[in-house]
Amino acid sequence: MRGQPSVGGAAGSCPGRDKRRLACAIEGVTLTIHVVASGSSARRTSGTRAKDSDRNATCQILDTALSEGQLSMAEHGERVKAATSAATLGELQSLVSDLQTAAPQLVVPGVRKRVLPGMAPGWGIRAAIAGVLVLLGVAIGWGLYGNTPSPLNFTSDPGAKSDGIPAKVLTPPRQLHSLGGLNGLIEQMKQRFGDSEGYSLTIYPDYASLERPDPADERRILRYTYRGGWGDPSTSAKDDRDVLVDLGKFDVEAIVGVMRGAPETLGINPADVDNMYLSIDPGSDVTAPPGAIDLTVYVSSEFGGGYIELNADGTVKQINYPSN
């Protein structure tokens, strides 16, 4: 063999001159030639059984092809898996035949290391390749989603990565029996429905109920509840008392003033009030112009209740005092 050292003297003697034990005579150093590219001698054909060194050399070519952009990550992984399990040189050659590779080189391994019992030759290279693929996947994931100093720092999850979106604090009207609350509620109607029209609007201290026409069926009404926003409606049949009016067309400041004095107006101790609400409905006065509305402030306690009927400008139509 070309490059084979002489075996004369004590260092070159082997019992029975068995060539297979030549490695013993040269203190464990062996010169070998690894041929991976096409073209082989008569002793190395496509059907020749592959060695671990052949498989490792093929994996190195595949790694180079990946770094040069000849292979994608998926293709590289598939070919490396096939190379590590290839049985013949022909199988290895088929994995690199379409790649641009350098000419075959003379490989001179160093002293062979002992293989621990139970470990197949070449296991270290395979483990290293698997480790590289895992680390590459971690690095890619960190690059896309990570918000830590390094891909190996797992102190924070991807959801904590800063996205630059400022917080949006919602401030819908909640105290509806105030000047700002009533004006805010009417504005919420206009934003949600495009106007403040409807059949009826009942306003409690912190929520409201609105009845509007059903645009899909004129025989029905839609009933919405407001709690910081208008929820999904329920439906019911329309009757003759349901007249469409502008429910926001009244003197808000005057009505708020009457509401705040309503308990004393009705002779009810404010500390005893357990419920108060404002009801806005189509006007009941047949002499009033079309579109007129009536507003009624209801106040109740465990000792009785009463109500105040108002015009849209806040003037009093009637006071119904508690019966007791």
mmCIF file of C-alpha atoms in Angstrom:
data_model
loop_
_atom_site.group_PDB
_atom_site.id
_atom_site.type_symbol
_atom_site.label_atom_id
_atom_site.label_comp_id
_atom_site.label_asym_id
_atom_site.label_seq_id
_atom_site.Cartn_x
_atom_site.Cartn_y
_atom_site.Cartn_z
ATOM 1 C CA MET A 1 0.000 0.000 0.000
ATOM 2 C CA ARG A 2 1.282 3.493 -0.841
ATOM 3 C CA GLY A 3 2.569 5.263 2.232
ATOM 4 C CA GLN A 4 2.829 2.033 4.219
ATOM 5 C CA PRO A 5 5.764 2.113 6.697
ATOM 6 C CA SER A 6 8.397 -0.591 6.755
ATOM 7 C CA VAL A 7 8.064 -3.206 9.434
ATOM 8 C CA GLY A 8 11.625 -4.339 10.020
ATOM 9 C CA GLY A 9 13.184 -4.999 13.428
ATOM 10 C CA ALA A 10 11.407 -5.467 16.699
ATOM 11 C CA ALA A 11 9.000 -2.677 16.045
ATOM 12 C CA GLY A 12 8.020 -4.227 12.745
ATOM 13 C CA SER A 13 7.585 -7.855 13.682
ATOM 14 C CA CYS A 14 4.223 -9.501 14.081
ATOM 15 C CA PRO A 15 3.583 -13.108 15.106
ATOM 16 C CA GLY A 16 3.025 -15.217 12.009
ATOM 17 C CA ARG A 17 3.477 -12.041 9.921
ATOM 18 C CA ASP A 18 -0.284 -11.631 9.839
ATOM 19 C CA LYS A 19 -0.965 -8.467 7.876
ATOM 20 C CA ARG A 20 -4.230 -7.908 9.740
ATOM 21 C CA ARG A 21 -2.190 -7.245 12.894
ATOM 22 C CA LEU A 22 0.082 -4.722 11.255
ATOM 23 C CA ALA A 23 -1.386 -1.964 13.395
ATOM 24 C CA CYS A 24 0.109 -3.650 16.461
ATOM 25 C CA ALA A 25 3.604 -3.549 14.950
ATOM 26 C CA ILE A 26 3.540 0.199 14.354
ATOM 27 C CA GLU A 27 2.287 1.179 17.768
ATOM 28 C CA GLY A 28 -1.337 1.761 16.786
ATOM 29 C CA VAL A 29 -0.693 4.268 13.979
ATOM 30 C CA THR A 30 -2.366 3.498 10.666
ATOM 31 C CA LEU A 31 -2.285 5.428 7.414
ATOM 32 C CA THR A 32 -5.549 5.152 5.511
ATOM 33 C CA ILE A 33 -7.058 6.792 2.457
ATOM 34 C CA HIS A 34 -10.764 7.777 2.626
ATOM 35 C CA VAL A 35 -12.296 8.070 -0.843
ATOM 36 C CA VAL A 36 -15.766 9.667 -0.902
ATOM 37 C CA ALA A 37 -15.946 11.180 -4.395
ATOM 38 C CA SER A 38 -16.750 9.182 -7.484
ATOM 39 C CA GLY A 39 -14.050 6.944 -8.924
ATOM 40 C CA SER A 40 -12.648 4.087 -6.878
ATOM 41 C CA SER A 41 -10.188 1.324 -7.216
ATOM 42 C CA ALA A 42 -11.157 -2.223 -7.940
ATOM 43 C CA ARG A 43 -11.196 -2.920 -4.231
ATOM 44 C CA ARG A 44 -13.627 0.001 -3.459
ATOM 45 C CA THR A 45 -16.801 -0.263 -5.485
ATOM 46 C CA SER A 46 -20.311 1.077 -4.934
ATOM 47 C CA GLY A 47 -21.150 -2.186 -3.215
ATOM 48 C CA THR A 48 -18.201 -1.985 -0.807
ATOM 49 C CA ARG A 49 -19.320 -1.875 2.810
ATOM 50 C CA ALA A 50 -18.927 1.614 4.284
ATOM 51 C CA LYS A 51 -16.869 2.342 7.380
ATOM 52 C CA ASP A 52 -17.596 4.873 10.101
ATOM 53 C CA SER A 53 -14.834 7.052 8.698
ATOM 54 C CA ASP A 54 -16.609 7.070 5.311
ATOM 55 C CA ARG A 55 -19.868 8.066 6.951
ATOM 56 C CA ASN A 56 -18.171 10.814 8.973
ATOM 57 C CA ALA A 57 -16.447 12.221 5.885
ATOM 58 C CA THR A 58 -19.795 12.298 4.065
ATOM 59 C CA CYS A 59 -21.391 14.178 6.978
ATOM 60 C CA GLN A 60 -18.594 16.759 6.814
ATOM 61 C CA ILE A 61 -19.314 17.332 3.117
ATOM 62 C CA LEU A 62 -23.012 17.756 3.940
ATOM 63 C CA ASP A 63 -22.166 20.251 6.702
ATOM 64 C CA THR A 64 -20.090 22.272 4.245
ATOM 65 C CA ALA A 65 -22.906 22.202 1.691
ATOM 66 C CA LEU A 66 -25.324 23.503 4.349
ATOM 67 C CA SER A 67 -23.008 26.390 5.259
ATOM 68 C CA GLU A 68 -22.587 27.269 1.565
ATOM 69 C CA GLY A 69 -26.312 27.305 0.905
ATOM 70 C CA GLN A 70 -26.372 24.201 -1.296
ATOM 71 C CA LEU A 71 -28.736 22.454 1.111
ATOM 72 C CA SER A 72 -31.627 23.623 3.222
ATOM 73 C CA MET A 73 -31.907 22.684 6.895
ATOM 74 C CA ALA A 74 -34.494 20.027 6.067
ATOM 75 C CA GLU A 75 -32.418 18.528 3.262
ATOM 76 C CA HIS A 76 -29.287 18.545 5.417
ATOM 77 C CA GLY A 77 -31.060 16.754 8.246
ATOM 78 C CA GLU A 78 -32.467 14.082 5.937
ATOM 79 C CA ARG A 79 -29.106 13.418 4.269
ATOM 80 C CA VAL A 80 -27.173 13.300 7.544
ATOM 81 C CA LYS A 81 -29.652 10.773 8.875
ATOM 82 C CA ALA A 82 -29.236 8.676 5.737
ATOM 83 C CA ALA A 83 -25.423 8.968 5.876
ATOM 84 C CA THR A 84 -25.164 7.751 9.457
ATOM 85 C CA SER A 85 -27.139 4.613 8.565
ATOM 86 C CA ALA A 86 -25.665 3.981 5.082
ATOM 87 C CA ALA A 87 -24.348 0.426 4.543
ATOM 88 C CA THR A 88 -22.318 0.867 1.322
ATOM 89 C CA LEU A 89 -20.100 3.420 -0.384
ATOM 90 C CA GLY A 90 -22.646 3.669 -3.182
ATOM 91 C CA GLU A 91 -25.296 4.877 -0.725
ATOM 92 C CA LEU A 92 -22.926 7.520 0.612
ATOM 93 C CA GLN A 93 -21.942 8.609 -2.905
ATOM 94 C CA SER A 94 -25.611 9.147 -3.845
ATOM 95 C CA LEU A 95 -25.949 11.638 -0.975
ATOM 96 C CA VAL A 96 -23.198 13.961 -2.262
ATOM 97 C CA SER A 97 -23.148 13.306 -6.031
ATOM 98 C CA ASP A 98 -25.168 16.471 -6.796
ATOM 99 C CA LEU A 99 -23.060 18.736 -4.564
ATOM 100 C CA GLN A 100 -20.083 20.905 -5.411
ATOM 101 C CA THR A 101 -17.304 19.372 -3.328
ATOM 102 C CA ALA A 102 -13.537 19.623 -3.124
ATOM 103 C CA ALA A 103 -11.295 16.839 -4.535
ATOM 104 C CA PRO A 104 -10.757 13.777 -2.290
ATOM 105 C CA GLN A 105 -8.033 14.338 0.252
ATOM 106 C CA LEU A 106 -5.574 12.002 1.959
ATOM 107 C CA VAL A 107 -6.710 11.614 5.537
ATOM 108 C CA VAL A 108 -4.182 10.514 8.149
ATOM 109 C CA PRO A 109 -5.948 9.744 11.430
ATOM 110 C CA GLY A 110 -3.988 9.846 14.641
ATOM 111 C CA VAL A 111 -3.627 7.090 17.179
ATOM 112 C CA ARG A 112 -6.861 5.119 17.399
ATOM 113 C CA LYS A 113 -8.705 5.598 20.614
ATOM 114 C CA ARG A 114 -10.135 2.720 22.547
ATOM 115 C CA VAL A 115 -13.855 2.326 22.054
ATOM 116 C CA LEU A 116 -15.694 1.817 25.295
ATOM 117 C CA PRO A 117 -17.657 -1.420 25.521
ATOM 118 C CA GLY A 118 -21.226 -1.126 24.323
ATOM 119 C CA MET A 119 -20.562 1.979 22.201
ATOM 120 C CA ALA A 120 -20.618 1.573 18.427
ATOM 121 C CA PRO A 121 -17.802 3.197 16.414
ATOM 122 C CA GLY A 122 -18.673 6.702 15.270
ATOM 123 C CA TRP A 123 -21.187 7.413 18.039
ATOM 124 C CA GLY A 124 -19.336 10.583 19.049
ATOM 125 C CA ILE A 125 -19.652 12.155 15.598
ATOM 126 C CA ARG A 126 -23.344 11.337 15.460
ATOM 127 C CA ALA A 127 -23.929 12.807 18.900
ATOM 128 C CA ALA A 128 -21.998 15.942 17.938
ATOM 129 C CA ILE A 129 -24.076 16.389 14.772
ATOM 130 C CA ALA A 130 -27.299 15.967 16.752
ATOM 131 C CA GLY A 131 -26.042 18.480 19.321
ATOM 132 C CA VAL A 132 -25.207 21.026 16.639
ATOM 133 C CA LEU A 133 -28.683 20.688 15.113
ATOM 134 C CA VAL A 134 -30.344 21.153 18.520
ATOM 135 C CA LEU A 135 -28.268 24.257 19.298
ATOM 136 C CA LEU A 136 -28.979 25.673 15.855
ATOM 137 C CA GLY A 137 -32.712 25.219 16.425
ATOM 138 C CA VAL A 138 -32.469 26.920 19.834
ATOM 139 C CA ALA A 139 -30.551 29.841 18.312
ATOM 140 C CA ILE A 140 -33.108 30.295 15.532
ATOM 141 C CA GLY A 141 -35.987 30.223 18.028
ATOM 142 C CA TRP A 142 -34.251 32.737 20.288
ATOM 143 C CA GLY A 143 -33.615 35.019 17.323
ATOM 144 C CA LEU A 144 -37.300 35.015 16.402
ATOM 145 C CA TYR A 145 -38.956 35.083 19.814
ATOM 146 C CA GLY A 146 -36.316 35.503 22.505
ATOM 147 C CA ASN A 147 -35.960 38.502 24.799
ATOM 148 C CA THR A 148 -33.034 37.284 26.893
ATOM 149 C CA PRO A 149 -29.284 38.045 26.634
ATOM 150 C CA SER A 150 -28.543 34.636 25.117
ATOM 151 C CA PRO A 151 -30.439 31.636 23.683
ATOM 152 C CA LEU A 152 -29.453 29.576 26.718
ATOM 153 C CA ASN A 153 -31.040 32.011 29.164
ATOM 154 C CA PHE A 154 -34.568 30.803 29.920
ATOM 155 C CA THR A 155 -35.500 33.330 32.603
ATOM 156 C CA SER A 156 -38.242 34.872 30.472
ATOM 157 C CA ASP A 157 -40.833 33.487 28.094
ATOM 158 C CA PRO A 158 -41.401 34.766 24.512
ATOM 159 C CA GLY A 159 -44.678 36.378 25.532
ATOM 160 C CA ALA A 160 -42.767 38.834 27.726
ATOM 161 C CA LYS A 161 -40.816 40.247 24.779
ATOM 162 C CA SER A 162 -41.431 43.978 24.401
ATOM 163 C CA ASP A 163 -43.614 44.718 21.369
ATOM 164 C CA GLY A 164 -43.812 48.504 21.672
ATOM 165 C CA ILE A 165 -47.624 48.573 21.907
ATOM 166 C CA PRO A 166 -48.730 51.189 24.478
ATOM 167 C CA ALA A 167 -51.417 50.360 27.015
ATOM 168 C CA LYS A 168 -54.919 51.535 26.109
ATOM 169 C CA VAL A 169 -56.938 52.440 29.185
ATOM 170 C CA LEU A 170 -60.703 52.379 28.606
ATOM 171 C CA THR A 171 -62.646 55.101 30.400
ATOM 172 C CA PRO A 172 -66.343 54.691 29.551
ATOM 173 C CA PRO A 173 -68.840 56.627 31.717
ATOM 174 C CA ARG A 174 -69.837 54.682 34.825
ATOM 175 C CA GLN A 175 -71.574 57.154 37.179
ATOM 176 C CA LEU A 176 -74.494 57.757 34.874
ATOM 177 C CA HIS A 177 -76.506 60.058 37.178
ATOM 178 C CA SER A 178 -73.928 62.836 36.772
ATOM 179 C CA LEU A 179 -73.545 65.518 34.115
ATOM 180 C CA GLY A 180 -70.532 63.778 32.579
ATOM 181 C CA GLY A 181 -72.160 60.368 32.933
ATOM 182 C CA LEU A 182 -75.371 61.293 31.116
ATOM 183 C CA ASN A 183 -73.571 63.177 28.352
ATOM 184 C CA GLY A 184 -71.137 60.275 28.035
ATOM 185 C CA LEU A 185 -73.965 57.731 27.768
ATOM 186 C CA ILE A 186 -75.660 59.672 24.971
ATOM 187 C CA GLU A 187 -72.315 59.927 23.170
ATOM 188 C CA GLN A 188 -71.866 56.154 23.539
ATOM 189 C CA MET A 189 -75.258 55.696 21.858
ATOM 190 C CA LYS A 190 -74.230 57.853 18.924
ATOM 191 C CA GLN A 191 -70.913 56.018 18.533
ATOM 192 C CA ARG A 192 -72.568 52.593 18.665
ATOM 193 C CA PHE A 193 -75.733 53.209 16.645
ATOM 194 C CA GLY A 194 -75.070 56.421 14.741
ATOM 195 C CA ASP A 195 -77.787 58.366 16.594
ATOM 196 C CA SER A 196 -79.538 58.609 19.979
ATOM 197 C CA GLU A 197 -82.973 57.488 18.795
ATOM 198 C CA GLY A 198 -85.035 54.716 20.318
ATOM 199 C CA TYR A 199 -88.298 53.684 21.932
ATOM 200 C CA SER A 200 -87.180 53.901 25.567
ATOM 201 C CA LEU A 201 -84.082 54.510 27.707
ATOM 202 C CA THR A 202 -83.871 53.651 31.415
ATOM 203 C CA ILE A 203 -80.810 54.907 33.258
ATOM 204 C CA TYR A 204 -79.680 53.437 36.613
ATOM 205 C CA PRO A 205 -76.672 54.753 38.584
ATOM 206 C CA ASP A 206 -74.182 52.421 36.856
ATOM 207 C CA TYR A 207 -75.987 50.799 33.915
ATOM 208 C CA ALA A 208 -78.748 51.499 31.392
ATOM 209 C CA SER A 209 -81.312 49.703 29.224
ATOM 210 C CA LEU A 210 -82.165 50.857 25.687
ATOM 211 C CA GLU A 211 -84.901 49.774 23.250
ATOM 212 C CA ARG A 212 -84.344 50.401 19.516
ATOM 213 C CA PRO A 213 -85.958 49.281 16.231
ATOM 214 C CA ASP A 214 -84.882 46.001 14.695
ATOM 215 C CA PRO A 215 -83.558 46.976 11.229
ATOM 216 C CA ALA A 216 -84.244 43.458 9.967
ATOM 217 C CA ASP A 217 -87.872 43.275 11.149
ATOM 218 C CA GLU A 218 -90.026 46.346 11.851
ATOM 219 C CA ARG A 219 -92.349 44.211 14.014
ATOM 220 C CA ARG A 220 -89.634 43.697 16.620
ATOM 221 C CA ILE A 221 -87.561 45.803 18.974
ATOM 222 C CA LEU A 222 -83.981 45.224 20.114
ATOM 223 C CA ARG A 223 -83.176 45.674 23.817
ATOM 224 C CA TYR A 224 -79.559 46.558 24.715
ATOM 225 C CA THR A 225 -77.916 46.803 28.142
ATOM 226 C CA TYR A 226 -75.101 49.272 28.758
ATOM 227 C CA ARG A 227 -72.329 48.352 31.234
ATOM 228 C CA GLY A 228 -69.301 50.253 30.020
ATOM 229 C CA GLY A 229 -70.425 49.333 26.476
ATOM 230 C CA TRP A 230 -73.495 48.090 24.664
ATOM 231 C CA GLY A 231 -73.853 44.323 24.874
ATOM 232 C CA ASP A 232 -75.638 41.985 22.467
ATOM 233 C CA PRO A 233 -79.387 42.670 22.196
ATOM 234 C CA SER A 234 -82.407 40.608 23.103
ATOM 235 C CA THR A 235 -85.631 40.880 21.078
ATOM 236 C CA SER A 236 -89.328 41.284 21.749
ATOM 237 C CA ALA A 237 -92.457 42.169 19.789
ATOM 238 C CA LYS A 238 -93.241 45.798 19.074
ATOM 239 C CA ASP A 239 -96.569 47.342 20.196
ATOM 240 C CA ASP A 240 -98.447 50.594 19.528
ATOM 241 C CA ARG A 241 -96.763 52.418 22.424
ATOM 242 C CA ASP A 242 -93.325 52.036 20.812
ATOM 243 C CA VAL A 243 -92.781 55.368 19.073
ATOM 244 C CA LEU A 244 -89.361 56.274 17.740
ATOM 245 C CA VAL A 245 -88.014 59.511 19.303
ATOM 246 C CA ASP A 246 -84.675 61.179 20.003
ATOM 247 C CA LEU A 247 -83.950 59.997 23.541
ATOM 248 C CA GLY A 248 -80.964 62.309 23.944
ATOM 249 C CA LYS A 249 -82.820 65.529 23.174
ATOM 250 C CA PHE A 250 -83.216 67.030 26.673
ATOM 251 C CA ASP A 251 -81.529 69.516 29.015
ATOM 252 C CA VAL A 252 -79.001 67.226 30.697
ATOM 253 C CA GLU A 253 -77.835 69.742 33.303
ATOM 254 C CA ALA A 254 -81.399 70.577 34.428
ATOM 255 C CA ILE A 255 -82.362 66.906 34.694
ATOM 256 C CA VAL A 256 -79.235 66.075 36.742
ATOM 257 C CA GLY A 257 -80.113 68.868 39.176
ATOM 258 C CA VAL A 258 -83.645 67.504 39.673
ATOM 259 C CA MET A 259 -82.297 63.968 40.173
ATOM 260 C CA ARG A 260 -79.900 65.052 42.904
ATOM 261 C CA GLY A 261 -82.696 66.740 44.856
ATOM 262 C CA ALA A 262 -85.320 64.073 44.124
ATOM 263 C CA PRO A 263 -85.175 62.254 47.490
ATOM 264 C CA GLU A 264 -85.761 65.475 49.459
ATOM 265 C CA THR A 265 -88.397 66.607 46.920
ATOM 266 C CA LEU A 266 -90.319 63.384 47.562
ATOM 267 C CA GLY A 267 -89.765 63.516 51.341
ATOM 268 C CA ILE A 268 -87.472 60.472 51.391
ATOM 269 C CA ASN A 269 -84.364 60.420 53.587
ATOM 270 C CA PRO A 270 -81.358 60.150 51.206
ATOM 271 C CA ALA A 271 -79.782 57.591 53.542
ATOM 272 C CA ASP A 272 -82.842 55.357 53.077
ATOM 273 C CA VAL A 273 -82.794 55.384 49.254
ATOM 274 C CA ASP A 274 -82.161 51.899 47.903
ATOM 275 C CA ASN A 275 -82.988 52.570 44.240
ATOM 276 C CA MET A 276 -83.258 55.527 41.864
ATOM 277 C CA TYR A 277 -83.440 55.659 38.089
ATOM 278 C CA LEU A 278 -84.337 57.943 35.183
ATOM 279 C CA SER A 279 -86.780 56.773 32.516
ATOM 280 C CA ILE A 280 -86.998 58.495 29.105
ATOM 281 C CA ASP A 281 -89.990 57.638 26.903
ATOM 282 C CA PRO A 282 -92.068 59.068 24.032
ATOM 283 C CA GLY A 283 -94.265 61.986 25.189
ATOM 284 C CA SER A 284 -97.758 61.105 26.400
ATOM 285 C CA ASP A 285 -99.175 64.620 25.892
ATOM 286 C CA VAL A 286 -101.328 64.526 22.755
ATOM 287 C CA THR A 287 -101.031 68.300 22.481
ATOM 288 C CA ALA A 288 -97.223 68.220 22.432
ATOM 289 C CA PRO A 289 -95.377 68.426 19.093
ATOM 290 C CA PRO A 290 -94.268 65.164 17.417
ATOM 291 C CA GLY A 291 -91.071 63.743 18.831
ATOM 292 C CA ALA A 292 -91.657 65.082 22.344
ATOM 293 C CA ILE A 293 -90.322 63.009 25.234
ATOM 294 C CA ASP A 294 -91.225 62.504 28.900
ATOM 295 C CA LEU A 295 -88.622 62.036 31.628
ATOM 296 C CA THR A 296 -89.468 60.423 34.980
ATOM 297 C CA VAL A 297 -87.242 60.191 38.068
ATOM 298 C CA TYR A 298 -88.165 57.233 40.313
ATOM 299 C CA VAL A 299 -86.957 57.028 43.927
ATOM 300 C CA SER A 300 -87.709 54.165 46.330
ATOM 301 C CA SER A 301 -86.801 52.973 49.816
ATOM 302 C CA GLU A 302 -88.052 50.288 52.144
ATOM 303 C CA PHE A 303 -90.478 52.835 53.523
ATOM 304 C CA GLY A 304 -92.060 53.693 50.180
ATOM 305 C CA GLY A 305 -91.299 55.436 46.908
ATOM 306 C CA GLY A 306 -92.450 58.123 44.511
ATOM 307 C CA TYR A 307 -91.581 59.770 41.191
ATOM 308 C CA ILE A 308 -91.234 63.112 39.420
ATOM 309 C CA GLU A 309 -92.453 63.635 35.839
ATOM 310 C CA LEU A 310 -90.485 66.194 33.789
ATOM 311 C CA ASN A 311 -90.488 67.865 30.407
ATOM 312 C CA ALA A 312 -87.382 67.775 28.232
ATOM 313 C CA ASP A 313 -86.320 71.225 29.495
ATOM 314 C CA GLY A 314 -86.405 70.049 33.129
ATOM 315 C CA THR A 315 -89.666 71.716 34.103
ATOM 316 C CA VAL A 316 -91.967 69.692 36.337
ATOM 317 C CA LYS A 317 -95.124 68.101 34.946
ATOM 318 C CA GLN A 318 -96.176 66.204 38.059
ATOM 319 C CA ILE A 319 -94.876 64.942 41.424
ATOM 320 C CA ASN A 320 -96.227 61.668 42.818
ATOM 321 C CA TYR A 321 -95.292 61.557 46.514
ATOM 322 C CA PRO A 322 -94.935 58.339 48.515
ATOM 323 C CA SER A 323 -98.302 57.062 49.686
ATOM 324 C CA ASN A 324 -97.225 56.943 53.326
#
